[in-house]
Short mmCIF file of C-alpha atoms and ligand atoms in Angstrom, two decimals:
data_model
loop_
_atom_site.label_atom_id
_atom_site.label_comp_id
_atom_site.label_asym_id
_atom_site.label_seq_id
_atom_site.Cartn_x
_atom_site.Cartn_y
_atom_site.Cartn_z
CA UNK A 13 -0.85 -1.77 22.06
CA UNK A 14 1.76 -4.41 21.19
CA UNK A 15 4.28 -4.30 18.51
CA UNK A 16 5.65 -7.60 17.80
CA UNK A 17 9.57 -7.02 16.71
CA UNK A 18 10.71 -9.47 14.36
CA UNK A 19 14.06 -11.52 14.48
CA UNK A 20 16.16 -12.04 11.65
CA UNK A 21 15.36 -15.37 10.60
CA UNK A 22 11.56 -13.76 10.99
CA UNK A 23 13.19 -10.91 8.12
CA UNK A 24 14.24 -13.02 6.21
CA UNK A 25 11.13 -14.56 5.78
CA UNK A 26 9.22 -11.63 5.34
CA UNK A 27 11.94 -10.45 2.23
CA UNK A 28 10.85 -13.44 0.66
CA UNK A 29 6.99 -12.57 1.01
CA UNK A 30 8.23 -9.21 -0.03
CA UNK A 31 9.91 -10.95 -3.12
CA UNK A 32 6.81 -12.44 -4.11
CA UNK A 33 4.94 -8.81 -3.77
CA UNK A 34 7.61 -7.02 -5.71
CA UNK A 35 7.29 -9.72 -8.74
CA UNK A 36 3.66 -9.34 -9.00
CA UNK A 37 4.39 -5.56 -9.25
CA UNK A 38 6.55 -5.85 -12.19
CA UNK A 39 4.05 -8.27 -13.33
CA UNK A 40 1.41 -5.63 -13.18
CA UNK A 41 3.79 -2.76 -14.38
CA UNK A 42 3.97 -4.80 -17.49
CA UNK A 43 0.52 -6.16 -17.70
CA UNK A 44 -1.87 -2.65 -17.26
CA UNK A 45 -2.99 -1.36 -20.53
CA UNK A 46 -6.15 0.20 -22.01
CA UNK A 47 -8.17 -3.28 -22.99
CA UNK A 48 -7.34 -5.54 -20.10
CA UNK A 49 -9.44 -6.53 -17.12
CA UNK A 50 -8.97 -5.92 -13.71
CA UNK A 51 -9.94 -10.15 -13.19
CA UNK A 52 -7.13 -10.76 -15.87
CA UNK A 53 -4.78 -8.99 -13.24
CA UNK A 54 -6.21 -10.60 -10.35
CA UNK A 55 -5.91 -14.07 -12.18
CA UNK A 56 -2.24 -13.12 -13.39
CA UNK A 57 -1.59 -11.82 -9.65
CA UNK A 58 -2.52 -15.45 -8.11
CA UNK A 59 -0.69 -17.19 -10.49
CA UNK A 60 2.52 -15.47 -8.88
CA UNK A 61 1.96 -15.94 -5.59
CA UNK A 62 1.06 -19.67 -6.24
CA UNK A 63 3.88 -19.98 -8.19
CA UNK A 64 6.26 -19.07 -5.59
CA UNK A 65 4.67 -20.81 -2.85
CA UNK A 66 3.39 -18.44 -1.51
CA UNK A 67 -0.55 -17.53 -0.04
CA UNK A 68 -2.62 -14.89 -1.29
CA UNK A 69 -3.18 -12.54 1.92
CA UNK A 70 -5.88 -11.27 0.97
CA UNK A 71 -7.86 -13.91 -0.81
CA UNK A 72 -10.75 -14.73 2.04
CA UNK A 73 -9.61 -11.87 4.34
CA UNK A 74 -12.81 -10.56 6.50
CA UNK A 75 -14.58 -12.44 3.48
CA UNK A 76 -12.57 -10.31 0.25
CA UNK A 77 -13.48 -12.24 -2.71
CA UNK A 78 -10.21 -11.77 -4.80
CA UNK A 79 -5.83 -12.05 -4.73
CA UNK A 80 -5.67 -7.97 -5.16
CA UNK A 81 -7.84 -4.59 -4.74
CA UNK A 82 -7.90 -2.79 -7.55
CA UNK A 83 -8.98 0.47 -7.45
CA UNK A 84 -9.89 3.05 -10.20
CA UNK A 85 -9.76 6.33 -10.47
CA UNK A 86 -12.00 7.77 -7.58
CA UNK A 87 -11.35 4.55 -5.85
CA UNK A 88 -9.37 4.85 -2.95
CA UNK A 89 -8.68 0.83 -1.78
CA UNK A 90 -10.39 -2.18 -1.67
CA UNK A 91 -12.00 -2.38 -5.02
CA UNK A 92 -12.75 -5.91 -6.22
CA UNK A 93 -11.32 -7.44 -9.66
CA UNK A 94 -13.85 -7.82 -11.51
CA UNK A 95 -14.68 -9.16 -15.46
CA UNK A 96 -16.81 -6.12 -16.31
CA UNK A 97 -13.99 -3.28 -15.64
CA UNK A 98 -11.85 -2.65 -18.57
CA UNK A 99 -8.92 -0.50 -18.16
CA UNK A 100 -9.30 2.51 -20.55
CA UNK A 101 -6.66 5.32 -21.87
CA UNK A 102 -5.91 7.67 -18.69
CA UNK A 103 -7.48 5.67 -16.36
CA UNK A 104 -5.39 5.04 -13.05
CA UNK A 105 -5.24 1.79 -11.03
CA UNK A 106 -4.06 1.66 -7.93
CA UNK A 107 -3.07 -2.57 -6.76
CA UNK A 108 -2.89 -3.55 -3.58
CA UNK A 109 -1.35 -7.00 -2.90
CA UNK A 110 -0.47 -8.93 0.32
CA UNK A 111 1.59 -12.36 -0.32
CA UNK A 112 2.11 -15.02 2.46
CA UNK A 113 5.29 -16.75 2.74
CA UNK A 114 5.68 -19.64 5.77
CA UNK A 115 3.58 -17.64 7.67
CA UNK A 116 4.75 -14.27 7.19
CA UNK A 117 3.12 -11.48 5.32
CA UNK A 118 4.67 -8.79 2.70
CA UNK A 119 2.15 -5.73 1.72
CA UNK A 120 2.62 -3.08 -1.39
CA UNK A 121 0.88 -0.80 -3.31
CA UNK A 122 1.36 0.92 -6.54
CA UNK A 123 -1.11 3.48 -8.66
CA UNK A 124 -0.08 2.58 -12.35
CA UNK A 125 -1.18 4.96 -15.45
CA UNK A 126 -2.99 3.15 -17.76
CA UNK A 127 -1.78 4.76 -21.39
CA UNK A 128 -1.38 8.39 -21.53
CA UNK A 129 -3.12 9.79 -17.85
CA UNK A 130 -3.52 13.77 -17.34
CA UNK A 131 -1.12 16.31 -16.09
CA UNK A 132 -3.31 16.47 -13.00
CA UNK A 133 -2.89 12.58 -12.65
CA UNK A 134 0.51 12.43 -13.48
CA UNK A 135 0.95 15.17 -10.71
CA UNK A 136 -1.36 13.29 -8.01
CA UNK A 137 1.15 9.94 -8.89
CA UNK A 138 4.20 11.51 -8.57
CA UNK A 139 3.32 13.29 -4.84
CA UNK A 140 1.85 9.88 -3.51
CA UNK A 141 4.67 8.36 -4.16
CA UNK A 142 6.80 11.26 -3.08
CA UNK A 143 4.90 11.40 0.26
CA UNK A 144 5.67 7.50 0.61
CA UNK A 145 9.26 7.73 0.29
CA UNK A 146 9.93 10.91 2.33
CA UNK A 147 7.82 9.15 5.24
CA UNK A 148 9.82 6.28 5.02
CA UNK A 149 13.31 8.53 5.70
CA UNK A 150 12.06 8.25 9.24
CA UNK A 151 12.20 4.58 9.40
CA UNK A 152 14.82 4.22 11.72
CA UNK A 153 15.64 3.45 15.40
CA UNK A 154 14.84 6.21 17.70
CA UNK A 155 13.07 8.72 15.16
CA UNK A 156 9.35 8.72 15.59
CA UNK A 157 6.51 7.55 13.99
CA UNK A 158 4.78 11.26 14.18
CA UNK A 159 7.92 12.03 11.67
CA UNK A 160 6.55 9.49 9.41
CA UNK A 161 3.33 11.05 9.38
CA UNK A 162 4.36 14.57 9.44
CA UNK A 163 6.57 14.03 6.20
CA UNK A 164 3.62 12.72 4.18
CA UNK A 165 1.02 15.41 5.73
CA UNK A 166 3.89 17.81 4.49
CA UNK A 167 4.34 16.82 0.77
CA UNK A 168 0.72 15.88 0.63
CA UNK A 169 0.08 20.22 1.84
CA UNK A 170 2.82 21.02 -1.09
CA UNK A 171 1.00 19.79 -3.53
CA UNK A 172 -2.22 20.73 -1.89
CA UNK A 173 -3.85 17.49 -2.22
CA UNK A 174 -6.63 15.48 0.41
CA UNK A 175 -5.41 12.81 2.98
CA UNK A 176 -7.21 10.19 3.15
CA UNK A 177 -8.21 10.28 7.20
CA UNK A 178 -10.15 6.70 7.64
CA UNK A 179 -7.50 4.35 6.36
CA UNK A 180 -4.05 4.43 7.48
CA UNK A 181 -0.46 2.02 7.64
CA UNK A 182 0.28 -0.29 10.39
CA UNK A 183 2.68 -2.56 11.74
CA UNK A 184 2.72 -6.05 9.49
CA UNK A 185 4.34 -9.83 9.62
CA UNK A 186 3.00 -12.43 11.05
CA UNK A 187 -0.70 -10.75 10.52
CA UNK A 188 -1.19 -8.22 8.07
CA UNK A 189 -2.43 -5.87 10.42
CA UNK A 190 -0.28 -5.69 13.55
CA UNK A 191 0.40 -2.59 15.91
CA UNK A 192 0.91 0.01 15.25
CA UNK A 193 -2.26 1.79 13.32
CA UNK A 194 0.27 4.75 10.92
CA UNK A 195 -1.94 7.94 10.08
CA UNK A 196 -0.64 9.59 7.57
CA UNK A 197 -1.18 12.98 8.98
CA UNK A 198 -0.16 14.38 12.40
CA UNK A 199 -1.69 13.36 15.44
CA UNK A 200 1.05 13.49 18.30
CA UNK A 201 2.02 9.87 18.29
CA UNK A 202 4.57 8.95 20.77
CA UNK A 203 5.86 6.02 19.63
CA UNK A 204 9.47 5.47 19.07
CA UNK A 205 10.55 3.48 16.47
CA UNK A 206 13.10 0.59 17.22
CA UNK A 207 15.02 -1.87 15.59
CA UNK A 208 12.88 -4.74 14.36
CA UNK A 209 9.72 -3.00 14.15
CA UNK A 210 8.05 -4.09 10.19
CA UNK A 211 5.48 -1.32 9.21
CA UNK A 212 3.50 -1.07 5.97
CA UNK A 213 3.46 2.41 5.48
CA UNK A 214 0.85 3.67 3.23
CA UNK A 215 -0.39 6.90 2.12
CA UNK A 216 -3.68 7.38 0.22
CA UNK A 217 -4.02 10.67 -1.37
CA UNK A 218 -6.87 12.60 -3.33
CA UNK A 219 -6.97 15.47 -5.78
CA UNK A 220 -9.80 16.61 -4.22
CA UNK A 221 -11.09 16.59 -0.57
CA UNK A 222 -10.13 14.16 2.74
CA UNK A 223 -13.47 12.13 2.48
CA UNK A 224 -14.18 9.04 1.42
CA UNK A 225 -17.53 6.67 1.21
CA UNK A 226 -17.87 3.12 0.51
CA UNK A 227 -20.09 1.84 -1.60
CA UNK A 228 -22.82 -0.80 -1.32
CA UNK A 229 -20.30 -3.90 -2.22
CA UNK A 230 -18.94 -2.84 1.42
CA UNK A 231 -15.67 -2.80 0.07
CA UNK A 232 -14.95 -0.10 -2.27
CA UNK A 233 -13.66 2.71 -0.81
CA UNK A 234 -13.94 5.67 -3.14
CA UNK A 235 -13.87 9.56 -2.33
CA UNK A 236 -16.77 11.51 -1.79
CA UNK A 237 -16.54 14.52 -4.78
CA UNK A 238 -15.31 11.75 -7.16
CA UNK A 239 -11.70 13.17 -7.52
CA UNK A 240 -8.95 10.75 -8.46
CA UNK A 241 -7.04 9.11 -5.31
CA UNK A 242 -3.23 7.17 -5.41
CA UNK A 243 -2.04 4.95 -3.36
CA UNK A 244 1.75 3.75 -3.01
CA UNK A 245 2.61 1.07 -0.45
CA UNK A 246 5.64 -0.29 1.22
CA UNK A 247 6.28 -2.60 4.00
CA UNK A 248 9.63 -1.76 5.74
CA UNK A 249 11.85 -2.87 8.06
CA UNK A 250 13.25 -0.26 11.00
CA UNK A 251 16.93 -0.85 11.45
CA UNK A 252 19.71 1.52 13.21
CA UNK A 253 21.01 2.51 9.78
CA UNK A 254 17.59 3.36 8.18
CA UNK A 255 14.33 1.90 6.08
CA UNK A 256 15.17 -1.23 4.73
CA UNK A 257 12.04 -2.15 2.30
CA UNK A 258 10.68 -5.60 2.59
CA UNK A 259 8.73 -5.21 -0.64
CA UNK A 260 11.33 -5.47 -3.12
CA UNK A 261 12.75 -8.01 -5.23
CA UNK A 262 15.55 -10.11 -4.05
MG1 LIG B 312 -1.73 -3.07 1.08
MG1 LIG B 313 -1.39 -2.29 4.06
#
């Protein structure tokens, strides 16, 4: 394994990829509603990233047809815009958008409510993202990466919800996937986070159990009972003083 720390004429690149991510975001924030189509948010999403001068990451990656993944309700990641799905009233979406800026890469995700979602959605949202930002309070020179792991296996065991076990964070920049692979459960990982490491960290979690399929498109990921899964994404700098979040506007 090889992690690749960045400089900080590398960072600042990459805040400006993360810029680009963050204003789709707010784009989409705005956009989801019952009636719209997950194309109309892929379309809106390229317009961004073109519009900034920036690449769509994942436009053509190992083949993916479209700018985001946009994944429904059961669907964990990698679901493909498409024409025929229409957002409905308590659906949930989860987008997941890389942007490329002069060669460096930003990566986020966000699960939106679309309309008025259940309490047992509402609850599933609100621990993902939880999980997300107490993992990232370990993003910081000489803490671990196991610490990042261990805080989302711990919120994702208080609110007694599945971890997705197949699909995981990892270390992002100038690819999207770098070193290190980031479980988002224990495992004993030894590595020791320093200064200039850039990690998308990324927890998936389900209301029901840890396993997932994909189906025949050989893309979409969704879980195997059918329960709802989230998603929240950030990639993040590791400094002395703590997580500074690439994915953010500027
Ligand atoms: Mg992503
Ligand atoms: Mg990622």
């Amino acid at each position: 394994m090889s992690i690749y720390r960045k400089s900080k004429f590398e960072i600042n690149l990459m805040k400006q990829a993360g810029n680009v991510v963050a204003l789709v975001h707010a784009a989409m924030k705005e956009t989801i509603k019952p009636g719209i189509t997950t194309k109309e948010l892929d379309n809106l999403a390229h317009r961004i990233i073109k519009a900034n001068k920036a690449e769509p990451t994942f436009l053509g990656y190992h083949g993916f047809p479209a700018t985001i993944c946009a994944s429904i309700n059961e669907q964990v990641v990698h679901g493909i815009p498409s024409n025929d799905i229409i957002l409905k009233e308590g659906d949930i979406i989860s987008v997941d958008v890389g942007a490329t800026f002069k060669g460096f890469v930003g990566d986020s995700a966000w699960t939106y409510a679309v309309g008025n979602i259940s309490e047992e959605n509402k609850m599933l949202l609100k621990a993902t993202e939880e999980s997300l930002f107490s993992g990232l309070e370990h993003m910081k020179s000489n803490d671990r990466l196991e610490n990042v792991a261990g805080a989302i296996e711990d919120v994702a065991k208080k609110y007694k919800l599945g971890i997705v076990r197949q699909y995981g964070g990892h270390g992002v920049g100038r690819e999207m996937h770098e070193d290190p692979f980031v479980f988002n459960y224990r495992t004993n990982n030894q590595l020791i986070l320093q200064k200039g490491m850039t990690i998308a960290i990324e927890p998936m979690l389900n209301l029901g159990c840890d396993d997932v399929i994909v189906l025949d498109d050989n893309w979409t990921v969704v879980t195997k009972d059918k329960k709802a899964s989230a998603h929240f994404e950030h990639t993040v700098h590791v400094t002395d003083n703590g997580p500074e979040i690439l994915t953010k506007l500027l």
